[in-house]
CSV table of C-alpha atoms and ligand atoms in Angstrom, one decimal:
chain,number,residue,atom,x,y,z
A,1,MET,CA,-24.0,19.4,-26.4
A,2,GLY,CA,-22.3,18.8,-23.1
A,3,ARG,CA,-21.1,22.4,-23.0
A,4,TRP,CA,-24.6,23.7,-23.7
A,5,TYR,CA,-26.0,21.6,-20.9
A,6,ASN,CA,-23.4,22.9,-18.4
A,7,LYS,CA,-24.2,26.4,-19.4
A,8,ILE,CA,-27.9,25.9,-18.9
A,9,LEU,CA,-27.2,24.3,-15.5
A,10,LEU,CA,-25.0,27.1,-14.5
A,11,GLY,CA,-27.7,29.5,-15.5
A,12,ILE,CA,-30.3,27.6,-13.5
A,13,SER,CA,-28.2,27.4,-10.4
A,14,ILE,CA,-27.4,31.2,-10.6
A,15,ILE,CA,-31.1,31.9,-10.9
A,16,SER,CA,-32.0,29.7,-7.9
A,17,MET,CA,-29.1,31.1,-5.9
A,18,THR,CA,-30.3,34.6,-6.6
A,19,GLY,CA,-33.6,33.4,-5.4
A,20,VAL,CA,-32.2,32.2,-2.1
A,21,PHE,CA,-30.1,35.4,-1.5
A,22,THR,CA,-32.9,37.8,-2.4
A,23,SER,CA,-35.6,35.7,-0.7
A,24,CYS,CA,-37.8,36.1,-3.8
A,25,GLU,CA,-39.9,33.0,-3.9
A,26,PHE,CA,-40.3,31.3,-7.2
A,27,LYS,CA,-43.5,29.6,-8.3
A,28,ASN,CA,-43.2,26.3,-10.1
A,29,GLN,CA,-39.6,26.9,-11.2
A,30,SER,CA,-40.7,30.0,-13.1
A,31,ILE,CA,-38.6,33.0,-12.8
A,32,LYS,CA,-41.5,35.2,-11.6
A,33,PRO,CA,-41.6,35.8,-7.8
A,34,THR,CA,-44.8,34.7,-6.1
A,35,LYS,CA,-44.9,38.0,-4.2
A,36,ASP,CA,-44.6,41.2,-6.1
A,37,MET,CA,-42.7,43.9,-4.4
A,38,LYS,CA,-44.5,47.3,-4.1
A,39,ILE,CA,-42.6,50.4,-3.4
A,40,GLY,CA,-44.6,53.7,-3.0
A,41,VAL,CA,-42.8,56.9,-3.7
A,42,THR,CA,-44.2,60.4,-3.0
A,43,PHE,CA,-42.4,63.5,-4.3
A,44,TYR,CA,-43.0,67.0,-2.9
A,45,LYS,CA,-44.1,68.2,-6.3
A,46,GLN,CA,-43.7,67.5,-10.0
A,47,ASP,CA,-42.7,71.0,-11.2
A,48,ASP,CA,-39.0,70.8,-10.1
A,49,MET,CA,-36.3,70.2,-12.7
A,50,PHE,CA,-34.0,68.2,-10.4
A,51,ILE,CA,-36.8,66.2,-8.8
A,52,SER,CA,-38.1,65.1,-12.2
A,53,ASN,CA,-34.7,63.6,-13.0
A,54,VAL,CA,-34.7,61.7,-9.7
A,55,ALA,CA,-38.2,60.4,-10.5
A,56,LYS,CA,-37.2,59.3,-13.9
A,57,SER,CA,-34.1,57.6,-12.5
A,58,VAL,CA,-36.1,55.8,-9.8
A,59,GLU,CA,-38.4,54.3,-12.4
A,60,GLU,CA,-35.6,53.3,-14.7
A,61,TYR,CA,-33.5,51.7,-12.0
A,62,ALA,CA,-36.4,49.7,-10.6
A,63,LYS,CA,-36.8,48.2,-14.0
A,64,THR,CA,-33.1,47.3,-14.3
A,65,LYS,CA,-33.0,45.9,-10.8
A,66,SER,CA,-36.1,43.8,-11.4
A,67,PHE,CA,-34.4,42.3,-14.3
A,68,ASP,CA,-31.1,41.7,-12.5
A,69,GLU,CA,-32.7,40.2,-9.4
A,70,ASN,CA,-35.4,38.2,-11.2
A,71,CYS,CA,-37.9,40.0,-9.1
A,72,GLU,CA,-40.8,42.3,-9.9
A,73,ILE,CA,-40.2,45.7,-8.2
A,74,ASN,CA,-43.3,47.7,-8.8
A,75,VAL,CA,-42.8,51.4,-8.1
A,76,ASN,CA,-45.7,53.7,-7.8
A,77,VAL,CA,-44.7,57.3,-8.1
A,78,LEU,CA,-47.0,60.1,-6.8
A,79,TYR,CA,-46.6,63.8,-6.6
A,80,ALA,CA,-48.0,65.8,-3.6
A,81,ASN,CA,-48.3,69.2,-5.4
A,82,GLY,CA,-46.6,71.0,-2.5
A,83,SER,CA,-49.4,70.0,-0.1
A,84,SER,CA,-48.5,68.2,3.2
A,85,LEU,CA,-52.1,67.0,3.5
A,86,GLU,CA,-52.0,65.5,0.1
A,87,GLN,CA,-48.7,63.7,0.9
A,88,SER,CA,-50.0,62.4,4.1
A,89,ASN,CA,-53.1,61.0,2.3
A,90,GLN,CA,-50.7,59.4,-0.2
A,91,VAL,CA,-48.8,57.7,2.6
A,92,ASP,CA,-52.1,56.4,4.1
A,93,LYS,CA,-53.0,55.0,0.7
A,94,PHE,CA,-49.7,53.2,0.4
A,95,ILE,CA,-50.2,51.7,3.9
A,96,LYS,CA,-53.8,50.7,3.2
A,97,GLN,CA,-52.8,49.0,0.0
A,98,GLY,CA,-50.1,47.0,1.8
A,99,TYR,CA,-47.0,48.5,0.2
A,100,ASP,CA,-43.7,46.9,1.2
A,101,ALA,CA,-41.7,50.1,1.5
A,102,ILE,CA,-42.5,53.8,1.4
A,103,CYS,CA,-40.2,56.5,0.1
A,104,VAL,CA,-40.9,60.1,1.0
A,105,ASN,CA,-39.6,63.4,-0.4
A,106,MET,CA,-41.2,65.6,2.4
A,107,VAL,CA,-43.3,68.6,1.4
A,108,ASP,CA,-42.5,70.0,4.8
A,109,ARG,CA,-39.4,68.5,6.2
A,110,THR,CA,-40.3,69.6,9.8
A,111,GLU,CA,-43.3,67.3,9.7
A,112,ALA,CA,-41.5,64.0,9.4
A,113,ALA,CA,-42.6,62.7,12.8
A,114,VAL,CA,-46.2,62.2,11.6
A,115,ILE,CA,-45.1,60.1,8.7
A,116,VAL,CA,-42.7,58.0,10.8
A,117,GLU,CA,-45.5,57.3,13.3
A,118,LYS,CA,-47.8,56.1,10.5
A,119,CYS,CA,-45.2,53.7,9.0
A,120,ARG,CA,-44.0,52.5,12.4
A,121,LYS,CA,-47.6,51.5,13.3
A,122,ALA,CA,-47.9,49.6,10.1
A,123,ASP,CA,-44.4,48.3,10.3
A,124,ILE,CA,-43.5,49.4,6.7
A,125,PRO,CA,-39.9,50.6,6.2
A,126,LEU,CA,-39.6,54.2,5.4
A,127,ILE,CA,-37.0,56.0,3.3
A,128,PHE,CA,-36.8,59.7,3.2
A,129,PHE,CA,-34.8,61.4,0.5
A,130,ASN,CA,-33.7,64.9,-0.8
A,131,ARG,CA,-35.6,66.9,1.9
A,132,GLU,CA,-34.0,65.9,5.1
A,133,PRO,CA,-36.1,65.5,8.3
A,134,VAL,CA,-34.7,67.0,11.5
A,135,GLU,CA,-32.3,64.6,13.3
A,136,GLU,CA,-34.7,64.1,16.2
A,137,ASP,CA,-37.4,62.7,13.9
A,138,MET,CA,-34.9,60.4,12.2
A,139,TYR,CA,-34.3,58.6,15.5
A,140,LEU,CA,-38.0,58.0,16.3
A,141,TRP,CA,-37.8,54.5,14.7
A,142,ASN,CA,-35.1,52.1,13.6
A,143,LYS,CA,-36.7,51.4,10.2
A,144,SER,CA,-36.5,54.9,8.8
A,145,TYR,CA,-33.6,56.1,6.6
A,146,TYR,CA,-32.4,59.1,4.7
A,147,VAL,CA,-30.8,59.2,1.2
A,148,GLY,CA,-29.3,62.5,0.1
A,149,GLY,CA,-26.2,64.5,-0.8
A,150,LEU,CA,-24.2,66.3,1.9
A,151,ALA,CA,-25.4,69.9,1.5
A,152,LYS,CA,-22.3,71.4,3.1
A,153,GLN,CA,-20.1,69.7,0.5
A,154,SER,CA,-22.1,71.0,-2.4
A,155,GLY,CA,-21.7,74.6,-1.1
A,156,GLU,CA,-18.0,74.1,-0.7
A,157,ILE,CA,-17.5,72.7,-4.2
A,158,GLN,CA,-19.5,75.6,-5.7
A,159,GLY,CA,-17.2,78.1,-3.8
A,160,GLU,CA,-14.1,76.2,-5.1
A,161,ILE,CA,-15.3,76.7,-8.7
A,162,ILE,CA,-15.0,80.5,-8.2
A,163,VAL,CA,-11.7,80.2,-6.3
A,164,ASP,CA,-10.3,78.1,-9.1
A,165,ALA,CA,-11.3,80.6,-11.8
A,166,TYR,CA,-10.0,83.5,-9.8
A,167,LYS,CA,-6.6,81.8,-9.2
A,168,LYS,CA,-6.3,81.0,-12.8
A,169,ASP,CA,-7.1,84.5,-14.0
A,170,LYS,CA,-8.0,87.2,-11.5
A,171,SER,CA,-9.3,89.6,-14.2
A,172,TYR,CA,-11.7,87.0,-15.5
A,173,VAL,CA,-13.6,87.2,-12.3
A,174,ASP,CA,-12.8,90.6,-10.8
A,175,LYS,CA,-13.8,92.4,-14.1
A,176,ASN,CA,-13.8,95.9,-12.7
A,177,GLY,CA,-10.5,95.3,-11.0
A,178,ASP,CA,-11.4,96.8,-7.6
A,179,GLY,CA,-9.9,93.9,-5.8
A,180,LYS,CA,-13.3,92.6,-4.6
A,181,VAL,CA,-15.7,90.1,-6.2
A,182,GLN,CA,-19.2,91.6,-6.4
A,183,TYR,CA,-21.9,88.9,-6.3
A,184,VAL,CA,-25.6,88.2,-6.2
A,185,MET,CA,-27.1,85.1,-4.7
A,186,LEU,CA,-30.2,83.2,-5.8
A,187,GLU,CA,-31.4,81.0,-2.9
A,188,GLY,CA,-33.7,77.9,-2.8
A,189,GLU,CA,-36.7,77.5,-0.5
A,190,GLN,CA,-35.9,79.1,2.8
A,191,GLU,CA,-36.6,76.1,5.1
A,192,HIS,CA,-34.6,73.6,3.0
A,193,GLN,CA,-31.4,72.2,4.4
A,194,ASP,CA,-29.7,72.6,1.0
A,195,THR,CA,-30.5,76.4,0.9
A,196,LEU,CA,-29.1,77.1,4.4
A,197,LEU,CA,-25.9,75.0,4.0
A,198,ARG,CA,-25.1,75.8,0.4
A,199,THR,CA,-25.4,79.5,0.9
A,200,GLU,CA,-23.3,79.4,4.0
A,201,TYR,CA,-20.5,77.2,2.8
A,202,CYS,CA,-20.0,78.5,-0.7
A,203,ILE,CA,-19.4,82.0,0.7
A,204,LYS,CA,-17.2,80.6,3.5
A,205,THR,CA,-15.0,78.7,1.0
A,206,VAL,CA,-14.4,81.8,-1.1
A,207,ASN,CA,-13.7,83.9,2.0
A,208,GLU,CA,-11.3,81.4,3.4
A,209,SER,CA,-9.3,81.3,0.2
A,210,GLY,CA,-8.5,85.0,0.8
A,211,ILE,CA,-10.7,86.4,-2.0
A,212,GLU,CA,-12.7,89.4,-0.8
A,213,LEU,CA,-16.4,89.2,-1.6
A,214,GLN,CA,-19.0,92.0,-1.8
A,215,LYS,CA,-22.6,91.1,-1.7
A,216,LEU,CA,-24.9,93.2,-3.9
A,217,ALA,CA,-28.1,91.2,-3.4
A,218,ASP,CA,-29.4,88.0,-2.1
A,219,GLU,CA,-33.0,86.7,-2.5
A,220,THR,CA,-34.9,83.4,-2.7
A,221,ALA,CA,-36.2,82.1,-6.0
A,222,ASN,CA,-37.6,78.9,-4.5
A,223,TRP,CA,-35.5,76.5,-6.8
A,224,GLN,CA,-37.5,77.8,-9.7
A,225,SER,CA,-36.1,78.9,-13.1
A,226,SER,CA,-38.8,81.5,-13.7
A,227,GLN,CA,-38.3,83.2,-10.3
A,228,GLY,CA,-34.5,83.2,-10.9
A,229,ASN,CA,-35.1,84.8,-14.2
A,230,SER,CA,-37.2,87.7,-12.8
A,231,LYS,CA,-34.9,88.3,-9.9
A,232,MET,CA,-31.8,88.4,-12.1
A,233,ALA,CA,-33.5,90.7,-14.6
A,234,LYS,CA,-34.2,93.1,-11.7
A,235,TRP,CA,-30.6,93.0,-10.6
A,236,ILE,CA,-29.3,93.6,-14.1
A,237,ASN,CA,-31.3,96.7,-14.2
A,238,GLU,CA,-30.0,97.8,-10.8
A,239,TYR,CA,-26.3,96.8,-11.0
A,240,GLY,CA,-25.6,96.1,-14.7
A,241,THR,CA,-22.2,94.8,-15.4
A,242,ASP,CA,-21.1,95.4,-11.8
A,243,ILE,CA,-22.2,91.9,-11.0
A,244,GLU,CA,-19.2,89.6,-11.3
A,245,VAL,CA,-20.6,86.3,-9.9
A,246,VAL,CA,-24.1,84.8,-9.6
A,247,PHE,CA,-24.2,82.1,-7.0
A,248,CYS,CA,-27.3,79.9,-7.4
A,249,ASN,CA,-28.4,77.3,-4.9
A,250,ASN,CA,-29.4,75.1,-7.9
A,251,ASP,CA,-29.2,74.8,-11.6
A,252,ALA,CA,-32.8,75.6,-12.5
A,253,MET,CA,-32.4,79.1,-11.0
A,254,ALA,CA,-29.0,79.5,-12.7
A,255,LEU,CA,-30.8,78.7,-16.1
A,256,GLY,CA,-33.2,81.5,-15.3
A,257,ALA,CA,-30.4,83.9,-14.5
A,258,ILE,CA,-28.5,83.0,-17.8
A,259,ALA,CA,-31.7,83.6,-19.8
A,260,ALA,CA,-31.9,87.1,-18.2
A,261,LEU,CA,-28.3,87.8,-19.1
A,262,LYS,CA,-29.0,86.8,-22.7
A,263,ASP,CA,-32.1,88.9,-22.9
A,264,ALA,CA,-30.3,91.9,-21.6
A,265,LYS,CA,-27.9,91.5,-24.5
A,266,ILE,CA,-24.8,91.8,-22.3
A,267,GLU,CA,-21.7,90.7,-24.3
A,268,LYS,CA,-20.4,87.3,-23.3
A,269,ASN,CA,-17.1,88.6,-22.0
A,270,LYS,CA,-18.8,91.2,-19.8
A,271,ARG,CA,-21.2,88.7,-18.2
A,272,PRO,CA,-20.8,87.5,-14.6
A,273,LEU,CA,-19.7,84.0,-13.8
A,274,VAL,CA,-22.8,81.9,-13.1
A,275,VAL,CA,-22.5,78.8,-10.9
A,276,GLY,CA,-25.2,76.3,-10.0
A,277,ILE,CA,-25.7,73.0,-8.3
A,278,ASP,CA,-27.4,69.7,-9.5
A,279,GLY,CA,-25.8,68.9,-12.9
A,280,ILE,CA,-29.0,68.6,-14.8
A,281,PRO,CA,-28.6,68.1,-18.6
A,282,GLU,CA,-29.8,71.7,-19.4
A,283,ALA,CA,-27.0,73.1,-17.2
A,284,ILE,CA,-24.4,70.9,-18.7
A,285,LYS,CA,-25.4,72.3,-22.1
A,286,GLU,CA,-25.0,75.9,-20.9
A,287,ILE,CA,-21.5,75.0,-19.6
A,288,GLU,CA,-20.7,73.5,-23.0
A,289,GLU,CA,-21.8,76.7,-24.7
A,290,GLY,CA,-19.8,78.9,-22.4
A,291,ASN,CA,-22.8,80.5,-20.7
A,292,MET,CA,-22.2,79.0,-17.3
A,293,GLU,CA,-19.0,78.6,-15.3
A,294,GLY,CA,-19.8,75.4,-13.6
A,295,THR,CA,-22.1,73.2,-11.5
A,296,VAL,CA,-21.9,70.6,-8.7
A,297,ILE,CA,-23.2,67.2,-9.6
A,298,ASN,CA,-26.0,66.3,-7.2
A,299,ASN,CA,-26.0,62.7,-8.4
A,300,TYR,CA,-29.7,61.9,-9.0
A,301,VAL,CA,-28.9,58.6,-10.7
A,302,LYS,CA,-27.0,57.4,-7.6
A,303,GLN,CA,-29.6,58.8,-5.3
A,304,ALA,CA,-32.3,56.9,-7.1
A,305,GLN,CA,-30.3,53.7,-7.0
A,306,ALA,CA,-29.7,54.1,-3.3
A,307,ILE,CA,-33.4,54.7,-2.7
A,308,ILE,CA,-34.4,51.5,-4.5
A,309,ASP,CA,-31.4,49.4,-3.3
A,310,SER,CA,-32.1,50.3,0.3
A,311,ALA,CA,-35.9,49.6,0.0
A,312,TYR,CA,-35.1,46.3,-1.7
A,313,ASP,CA,-32.6,45.3,1.0
A,314,ILE,CA,-35.0,46.1,3.9
A,315,ILE,CA,-37.8,44.2,2.2
A,316,THR,CA,-35.8,41.1,1.3
A,317,ARG,CA,-33.3,41.0,4.2
A,318,GLY,CA,-34.8,43.1,7.0
A,319,SER,CA,-31.8,45.5,7.0
A,320,ILE,CA,-29.6,47.5,4.7
A,321,THR,CA,-26.6,45.5,3.7
A,322,SER,CA,-25.6,46.5,0.1
A,323,ILE,CA,-25.1,50.2,0.8
A,324,TYR,CA,-21.5,51.2,1.3
A,325,GLY,CA,-20.9,53.7,4.0
A,326,LEU,CA,-24.2,53.8,5.9
A,327,ARG,CA,-23.7,56.6,8.4
A,328,SER,CA,-25.1,56.3,11.9
A,329,GLY,CA,-27.2,53.3,10.7
A,330,LYS,CA,-29.5,55.8,9.1
A,331,TYR,CA,-27.9,58.1,6.5
A,332,ILE,CA,-26.9,57.2,2.9
A,333,ASP,CA,-24.7,60.1,1.7
A,334,ILE,CA,-24.3,60.5,-2.0
A,335,PRO,CA,-21.1,62.5,-2.8
A,336,HIS,CA,-21.1,65.6,-5.0
A,337,GLU,CA,-18.6,66.3,-7.8
A,338,LYS,CA,-17.3,69.5,-9.4
A,339,PHE,CA,-18.3,70.0,-13.0
A,340,THR,CA,-16.8,72.7,-15.3
A,341,LYS,CA,-15.7,72.9,-18.9
A,342,GLU,CA,-12.6,71.0,-17.8
A,343,ASN,CA,-14.8,67.9,-17.5
A,344,LEU,CA,-15.9,68.2,-21.1
A,345,LYS,CA,-12.4,67.7,-22.5
B,401,GAL,C1,-32.2,70.1,-4.0
B,401,GAL,C2,-32.0,70.4,-5.5
B,401,GAL,C3,-33.0,71.5,-5.9
B,401,GAL,C4,-34.4,71.1,-5.6
B,401,GAL,C5,-34.6,70.6,-4.2
B,401,GAL,C6,-35.9,70.1,-3.9
B,401,GAL,O1,-31.4,69.1,-3.6
B,401,GAL,O2,-30.7,70.9,-5.6
B,401,GAL,O3,-32.8,71.7,-7.3
B,401,GAL,O4,-34.8,70.0,-6.5
B,401,GAL,O5,-33.6,69.7,-3.9
B,401,GAL,O6,-36.0,69.6,-2.7
B,402,CA,CA1,-14.8,93.6,-8.6
């Protein structure tokens, strides 16, 4: 009896302490906060394999955190269908409806200033993610933040996957034995920070390791699997088994390339090494089945957590406190990790 009572008391005091620390107000001792927290999230579009994982993780994590913090964190997820105008209207709607924080995956990352200005006027904290505004725009207001992965790092790790494979068994990569590695490259959207930096740093990493590369072709497939598929099919026609590596700025395009290789009925041991970035479940499956050399985990679960955690912090405490390693008071960098069949063991 006494023990039970102590436990209940402990429970109550933890609940009320949480209330104090999170500044959620409790009505009549009930656990429900009097003020619901509303976070508006707008994604550049829905038809993007990686983004759909971020969206799912944001919704799941908001539920978990609501439970942990005894707060109701309502997340409203919208998609802008690739239209800046639509996204701008969505932000206006969030502001008009009194949202507590707004999270934006910019359609056009060069247009961040307009969004910053809207949120600054309304004094609603703003968290950009995945599509990074130019630095200048990030410093227009002290309540705007950015959550994302370091693009340079993802490119370097992708390059390392090829360097590792080459060092382990040269002939596994340089299949025609001419001392050079012939490659094709599928790039993401041309204005995206990830496209520019991943392309540059994966090549740089391989070059710096002393391996000689020879570019056969390089085109954009706009992050899309279907475009990656048709580009790769064209290159297979043109270069056949001369292609030794397929560098893909993301996994979705890599999946398209792998499908093209399967369709062309090229024997597995004659196929090029395909490498991607993101670590979406479909790519992990191809690695398991030996159709893909590796990927770089672009941790969408951690990114989603950082988006919600930082929004929550600013709403409840006026600043970000729970995020480890906030860079320049603005940037929350989520580290990338290498993923190959070694990780499956
Ligand atoms: C990248 C990701 C791509 C695509 C893009 C959208 O970080 O690797 O797959 O989702 O973001 O902005
Ligand atoms: Ca070669």
